[in-house]
Amino acid sequence: MLRLISGFILALVLCLGCAKEEGTPTESGEAKAEKLRIAVIPKGTTHEFWKSIHAGAIKASRELDVEVIWKGPLKEDDREQQINVVQGFIATGVDGIVLAPLDAAALVRPVRDATKAGIPVVLIDSGLEAEAGTDYVSFVATDNYEGGALGARRLGELLDGKGNVILLRYQEGSASTDKRETGFLDTLKKEFPDINILSDNQYAGATTETGMQAAQRLLGQFSDIQGFYAPNESSTFGALRALEEDGRAGKVKFVGFDSSEKLVDAMRAGEINGLTLQNPFKMGYLGVKTMVAHLKGEPVEPRIDTGVVMVTPDNMDDPEVKSVLLPDLSEYLEGE
């Protein structure tokens, strides 16, 4: 009888041990099945440009089965808020950060802090005064200098190489638009030396309203204007509204950057003569894909060019151009 009881106890212990061992792989499998968490931090969250980046990031997250956490400042001039968002993700912990830094200098320290904490960073849209491969993994963006050069060539051709032009800059500290502005000015001076630049030192600021006010001041200051250039969505729309209110929309040749439904309508109406178009959807998509590849130990390029094209009334209805000019984002952003 004692042997029988002892045998029963031994069998019970062995069964419990087997059950525990069988449960361990399941628990381990559940741990492995946890999704990578990628924070995507834009410069702002209101303009159409950032909505396209958000949609691209979501597409990548669905394909790769990772979690994207979208969070950023409301306005594109709120440096402190963006810094706080980065620091918040460092504190709470994510697997990686995809960041569009709104200031090339101010975001260097937070990015380095993330890297030191073991959280890799991929930059999108705008660069940093930092080193790829050391401070951050990769930079996924437009060739912004070339984008500015395209704008200069379009405006120069529209003016037959002569006339008075205004450049309304975007915002100090924005690396992407600074390169566009430099590309615009360099190309205009080199390829169209007879064009006179009336103003190139005024800033639109982060919103359509501040852009409109800045453009109104310039239009009030200069009456003899043949051409106008703006380097991003908000400055372009602000300048458009100022030209409309001043009665010079369609009379002054106007080239802008980025797109929205209102800007496309203005092009159809003859009030905008060219829009330099990036691919923000692709930027968000490749930003997340690049981060996931890095986290899996795959090699990634330190610089990834997402492309740029000049859109005019002549090519705006081409299927390839139209898909980027006015993308349907509802598939990705509904419920977000």
Coordinates of C-alpha atoms in Angstrom, one line a residue, residues 2-336:
L2 CA 2.8 2.4 0.9
R3 CA 4.5 1.6 -2.4
L4 CA 1.3 2.3 -4.2
I5 CA 0.9 5.7 -2.5
S6 CA 4.6 6.6 -3.2
G7 CA 4.2 5.6 -6.8
F8 CA 1.1 7.8 -7.1
I9 CA 2.9 10.8 -5.6
L10 CA 5.8 10.3 -7.9
A11 CA 3.6 10.1 -11.0
L12 CA 1.7 13.3 -9.9
V13 CA 5.0 15.2 -9.5
L14 CA 6.1 14.1 -12.9
C15 CA 2.8 15.1 -14.5
L16 CA 3.0 18.5 -12.9
G17 CA 6.5 18.9 -14.2
C18 CA 5.4 17.9 -17.7
A19 CA 2.6 20.4 -17.6
K20 CA 4.9 23.2 -16.5
E21 CA 7.4 22.3 -19.3
E22 CA 4.6 22.1 -21.9
G23 CA 3.3 25.5 -20.7
T24 CA 6.7 27.2 -21.0
P25 CA 6.9 27.2 -24.8
T26 CA 3.4 28.7 -25.0
E27 CA 4.4 31.5 -22.6
S28 CA 7.6 32.0 -24.6
G29 CA 5.6 32.0 -27.8
E30 CA 3.3 34.7 -26.4
A31 CA 6.3 36.8 -25.5
K32 CA 7.8 36.4 -28.9
A33 CA 4.4 37.3 -30.5
E34 CA 4.3 40.7 -28.9
K35 CA 4.4 43.4 -31.6
L36 CA 7.2 45.8 -32.0
R37 CA 6.1 49.3 -30.9
I38 CA 7.2 52.1 -33.1
A39 CA 6.5 55.7 -32.2
V40 CA 6.0 58.0 -35.2
I41 CA 6.5 61.7 -34.2
P42 CA 5.6 64.3 -36.9
K43 CA 6.3 68.1 -36.8
G44 CA 2.6 68.8 -36.5
T45 CA -0.7 67.0 -36.9
T46 CA -3.0 69.4 -38.8
H47 CA -1.7 69.7 -42.4
E48 CA -2.5 67.3 -45.1
F49 CA 1.2 66.5 -45.5
W50 CA 1.3 64.9 -42.1
K51 CA -1.9 63.0 -42.6
S52 CA -0.3 61.3 -45.7
I53 CA 2.8 60.4 -43.6
H54 CA 0.5 58.9 -40.9
A55 CA -1.3 56.9 -43.6
G56 CA 2.0 55.6 -45.0
A57 CA 3.1 54.6 -41.5
I58 CA -0.1 52.7 -40.9
K59 CA 0.3 50.8 -44.2
A60 CA 3.7 49.7 -43.2
S61 CA 2.5 48.7 -39.7
R62 CA -0.2 46.5 -41.3
E63 CA 2.2 44.8 -43.7
L64 CA 4.8 44.2 -41.0
D65 CA 2.4 43.4 -38.1
V66 CA 3.9 46.1 -35.8
E67 CA 2.2 48.7 -33.6
V68 CA 2.5 52.4 -34.7
I69 CA 2.0 55.0 -32.0
W70 CA 1.3 58.4 -33.7
K71 CA 1.9 61.5 -31.5
G72 CA 3.2 65.0 -32.2
P73 CA 2.6 68.7 -31.5
L74 CA -0.4 70.4 -33.0
K75 CA 1.6 73.2 -34.5
E76 CA 4.8 72.9 -36.4
D77 CA 6.6 75.6 -34.3
D78 CA 6.1 74.0 -30.9
R79 CA 9.7 72.8 -30.3
E80 CA 9.2 72.2 -26.6
Q81 CA 6.1 70.0 -27.2
Q82 CA 8.0 67.8 -29.7
I83 CA 10.9 67.5 -27.4
N84 CA 8.5 66.5 -24.6
V85 CA 7.0 63.8 -26.8
V86 CA 10.4 62.3 -27.6
Q87 CA 11.3 62.3 -24.0
G88 CA 8.0 60.8 -23.0
F89 CA 8.6 57.8 -25.4
I90 CA 12.1 57.4 -24.0
A91 CA 10.6 57.2 -20.4
T92 CA 7.7 54.9 -21.2
G93 CA 9.8 52.7 -23.6
V94 CA 9.2 51.9 -27.3
D95 CA 11.2 49.7 -29.7
G96 CA 12.0 52.6 -32.1
I97 CA 11.2 56.2 -32.9
V98 CA 10.5 57.6 -36.4
L99 CA 10.9 61.4 -36.1
A100 CA 10.4 64.4 -38.3
P101 CA 12.4 66.9 -36.3
L102 CA 11.0 70.4 -36.5
D103 CA 14.3 72.0 -35.5
A104 CA 17.6 70.8 -36.8
A105 CA 19.5 71.8 -33.7
A106 CA 17.0 71.6 -30.8
L107 CA 16.1 68.0 -31.4
V108 CA 19.7 66.7 -31.4
R109 CA 20.0 66.1 -27.7
P110 CA 16.6 64.2 -27.4
V111 CA 17.6 62.0 -30.3
R112 CA 21.0 61.3 -28.8
D113 CA 19.2 60.5 -25.5
A114 CA 17.0 58.0 -27.2
T115 CA 19.9 56.3 -28.9
K116 CA 21.8 56.1 -25.6
A117 CA 18.7 54.6 -24.0
G118 CA 18.8 51.8 -26.6
I119 CA 15.9 53.2 -28.7
P120 CA 17.0 53.7 -32.3
V121 CA 15.8 56.7 -34.3
V122 CA 14.9 57.0 -38.0
L123 CA 14.5 60.6 -39.3
I124 CA 11.9 61.5 -41.9
D125 CA 11.2 64.7 -43.8
S126 CA 13.8 66.9 -42.1
G127 CA 17.4 66.3 -41.0
L128 CA 19.4 67.0 -37.9
E129 CA 22.8 68.5 -37.1
A130 CA 23.9 65.0 -36.2
E131 CA 25.6 61.9 -37.7
A132 CA 23.8 59.0 -39.5
G133 CA 24.9 55.6 -38.1
T134 CA 25.9 57.2 -34.8
D135 CA 23.2 59.5 -33.6
Y136 CA 20.4 58.1 -35.8
V137 CA 19.9 55.1 -38.1
S138 CA 18.7 56.6 -41.4
F139 CA 17.2 59.7 -42.9
V140 CA 14.2 59.1 -45.2
A141 CA 13.2 62.2 -47.1
T142 CA 12.9 64.2 -50.3
D143 CA 16.0 65.7 -51.9
N144 CA 14.9 69.1 -50.7
Y145 CA 17.6 71.1 -52.4
E146 CA 16.5 69.6 -55.7
G147 CA 12.9 70.4 -54.9
G148 CA 13.8 74.0 -54.5
A149 CA 15.7 74.0 -57.7
L150 CA 12.7 72.5 -59.6
G151 CA 10.6 75.4 -58.2
A152 CA 13.2 78.0 -59.4
R153 CA 13.3 76.5 -62.9
R154 CA 9.5 76.4 -63.2
L155 CA 9.2 80.0 -62.1
G156 CA 12.1 81.1 -64.3
E157 CA 10.6 79.5 -67.3
L158 CA 7.1 81.0 -66.6
L159 CA 8.7 84.5 -66.4
D160 CA 10.9 83.9 -69.5
G161 CA 14.0 84.6 -67.4
K162 CA 13.1 88.1 -66.3
G163 CA 11.1 90.0 -63.7
N164 CA 10.8 90.6 -60.0
V165 CA 10.3 87.7 -57.6
I166 CA 9.6 87.2 -53.9
L167 CA 10.6 84.2 -51.8
L168 CA 8.6 83.7 -48.7
R169 CA 10.6 81.5 -46.4
Y170 CA 8.9 79.0 -44.0
Q171 CA 10.4 78.9 -40.5
E172 CA 13.8 79.3 -38.9
G173 CA 15.3 76.0 -37.8
S174 CA 13.4 73.8 -40.3
A175 CA 16.1 71.9 -42.2
S176 CA 13.9 70.6 -45.0
T177 CA 12.5 74.0 -46.0
D178 CA 15.9 75.7 -45.5
K179 CA 17.4 73.4 -48.2
R180 CA 14.4 74.1 -50.5
E181 CA 14.9 77.9 -50.1
T182 CA 18.7 77.5 -50.7
G183 CA 18.1 75.3 -53.8
F184 CA 15.6 77.9 -55.1
L185 CA 17.9 80.9 -54.6
D186 CA 21.0 79.2 -56.0
T187 CA 19.3 77.9 -59.1
L188 CA 17.5 81.2 -59.8
K189 CA 20.7 83.2 -59.5
K190 CA 22.7 80.7 -61.6
E191 CA 20.2 79.8 -64.4
F192 CA 18.1 83.0 -64.5
P193 CA 20.5 85.9 -63.7
D194 CA 18.1 88.5 -65.1
I195 CA 15.5 87.7 -62.5
N196 CA 15.5 90.2 -59.6
I197 CA 14.8 88.8 -56.1
L198 CA 12.9 91.5 -54.2
S199 CA 12.8 89.8 -50.8
D200 CA 14.2 86.5 -49.5
N201 CA 14.4 87.1 -45.7
Q202 CA 10.8 87.0 -44.5
Y203 CA 9.3 84.0 -42.8
A204 CA 5.8 82.7 -43.0
G205 CA 5.7 80.9 -39.7
A206 CA 4.0 77.6 -38.9
T207 CA 0.4 78.3 -39.8
T208 CA -1.6 79.4 -42.8
E209 CA -2.7 82.5 -40.9
T210 CA 0.8 83.7 -40.2
G211 CA 1.9 82.8 -43.7
M212 CA -1.0 84.9 -45.1
Q213 CA 0.0 87.9 -42.9
A214 CA 3.6 87.7 -43.9
A215 CA 2.6 87.5 -47.6
Q216 CA 0.2 90.5 -47.2
R217 CA 3.1 92.6 -45.8
L218 CA 5.3 91.7 -48.7
L219 CA 2.5 92.5 -51.3
G220 CA 1.9 95.8 -49.5
Q221 CA 5.6 96.6 -49.7
F222 CA 6.2 95.7 -53.3
S223 CA 3.7 96.5 -56.1
D224 CA 5.8 95.4 -59.1
I225 CA 5.9 91.7 -58.6
Q226 CA 5.9 89.1 -61.4
G227 CA 6.7 85.9 -59.4
F228 CA 6.1 84.4 -56.0
Y229 CA 7.6 81.2 -54.4
A230 CA 6.6 79.5 -51.1
P231 CA 8.4 76.3 -49.8
N232 CA 5.7 74.2 -48.0
E233 CA 2.0 73.6 -47.7
S234 CA 1.1 76.2 -45.1
S235 CA 3.2 79.0 -46.6
T236 CA 1.9 78.2 -50.1
F237 CA -1.8 78.3 -48.9
G238 CA -1.1 81.5 -46.9
A239 CA 0.5 83.2 -49.8
L240 CA -2.4 82.1 -52.1
R241 CA -5.0 83.7 -49.8
A242 CA -3.0 86.9 -49.6
L243 CA -2.8 87.0 -53.4
E244 CA -6.5 86.4 -53.7
E245 CA -7.4 89.1 -51.3
D246 CA -5.0 91.5 -53.0
G247 CA -6.6 90.8 -56.4
R248 CA -3.3 89.5 -57.9
A249 CA -4.0 85.7 -57.9
G250 CA -3.6 84.5 -61.4
K251 CA -1.7 87.6 -62.4
V252 CA 1.5 86.9 -60.4
K253 CA 3.1 83.7 -61.4
F254 CA 3.0 81.5 -58.3
V255 CA 4.9 78.3 -57.5
G256 CA 4.5 76.5 -54.2
F257 CA 5.4 73.2 -52.5
D258 CA 3.3 70.3 -51.4
S259 CA -0.4 69.7 -52.1
S260 CA -3.9 69.8 -50.6
E261 CA -7.3 69.8 -52.1
K262 CA -7.5 73.7 -51.9
L263 CA -4.1 74.0 -53.6
V264 CA -5.2 71.6 -56.4
D265 CA -8.4 73.6 -56.9
A266 CA -6.3 76.8 -57.1
M267 CA -4.1 75.2 -59.8
R268 CA -7.2 74.3 -61.8
A269 CA -8.4 77.9 -61.5
G270 CA -5.1 79.2 -62.8
E271 CA -4.0 80.8 -59.5
I272 CA -1.1 78.4 -58.9
N273 CA 1.3 77.6 -61.8
G274 CA 3.4 74.9 -60.2
L275 CA 3.6 72.7 -57.1
T276 CA 6.7 70.8 -56.2
L277 CA 5.4 67.5 -55.0
Q278 CA 7.0 65.1 -52.5
N279 CA 5.7 61.7 -51.5
P280 CA 4.8 62.0 -47.8
F281 CA 2.9 58.7 -47.9
K282 CA 6.0 56.9 -49.1
M283 CA 8.0 58.8 -46.5
G284 CA 5.9 57.5 -43.6
Y285 CA 5.8 54.0 -45.2
L286 CA 9.6 53.7 -45.7
G287 CA 10.3 55.4 -42.3
V288 CA 8.5 52.5 -40.5
K289 CA 9.9 49.8 -42.8
T290 CA 13.4 51.1 -42.4
M291 CA 13.0 51.1 -38.6
V292 CA 11.7 47.5 -38.5
A293 CA 14.4 46.3 -40.8
H294 CA 17.0 47.8 -38.5
L295 CA 15.4 46.3 -35.4
K296 CA 15.6 42.9 -37.1
G297 CA 19.3 43.3 -37.7
E298 CA 19.1 44.0 -41.4
P299 CA 21.4 46.6 -43.0
V300 CA 19.7 49.8 -44.0
E301 CA 20.9 52.8 -46.1
P302 CA 21.8 55.9 -44.1
R303 CA 20.0 58.1 -46.7
I304 CA 16.8 57.1 -48.6
D305 CA 15.5 59.5 -51.2
T306 CA 11.7 59.4 -51.5
G307 CA 11.5 61.5 -54.8
V308 CA 10.2 64.8 -55.9
V309 CA 8.3 66.0 -59.0
M310 CA 7.0 69.3 -60.4
V311 CA 3.3 69.3 -60.9
T312 CA 1.8 71.7 -63.4
P313 CA -1.7 72.3 -64.9
D314 CA -0.4 70.2 -67.9
N315 CA 0.4 67.0 -66.0
M316 CA -1.8 67.2 -62.9
D317 CA -4.3 64.7 -64.3
D318 CA -1.7 62.1 -65.2
P319 CA -2.7 59.0 -63.2
E320 CA 0.8 58.6 -61.6
V321 CA 0.9 62.2 -60.6
K322 CA -2.7 62.3 -59.5
S323 CA -2.2 59.4 -57.1
V324 CA 0.4 61.4 -55.2
L325 CA -1.3 64.9 -55.7
L326 CA -4.5 63.8 -54.0
P327 CA -4.1 60.4 -52.5
D328 CA -7.1 58.6 -50.9
L329 CA -6.1 58.1 -47.3
S330 CA -9.4 56.9 -46.0
E331 CA -8.3 53.2 -46.1
Y332 CA -5.7 54.0 -43.5
L333 CA -7.0 56.9 -41.5
E334 CA -10.6 55.9 -40.8
G335 CA -11.0 55.4 -37.1
E336 CA -7.6 56.8 -36.3

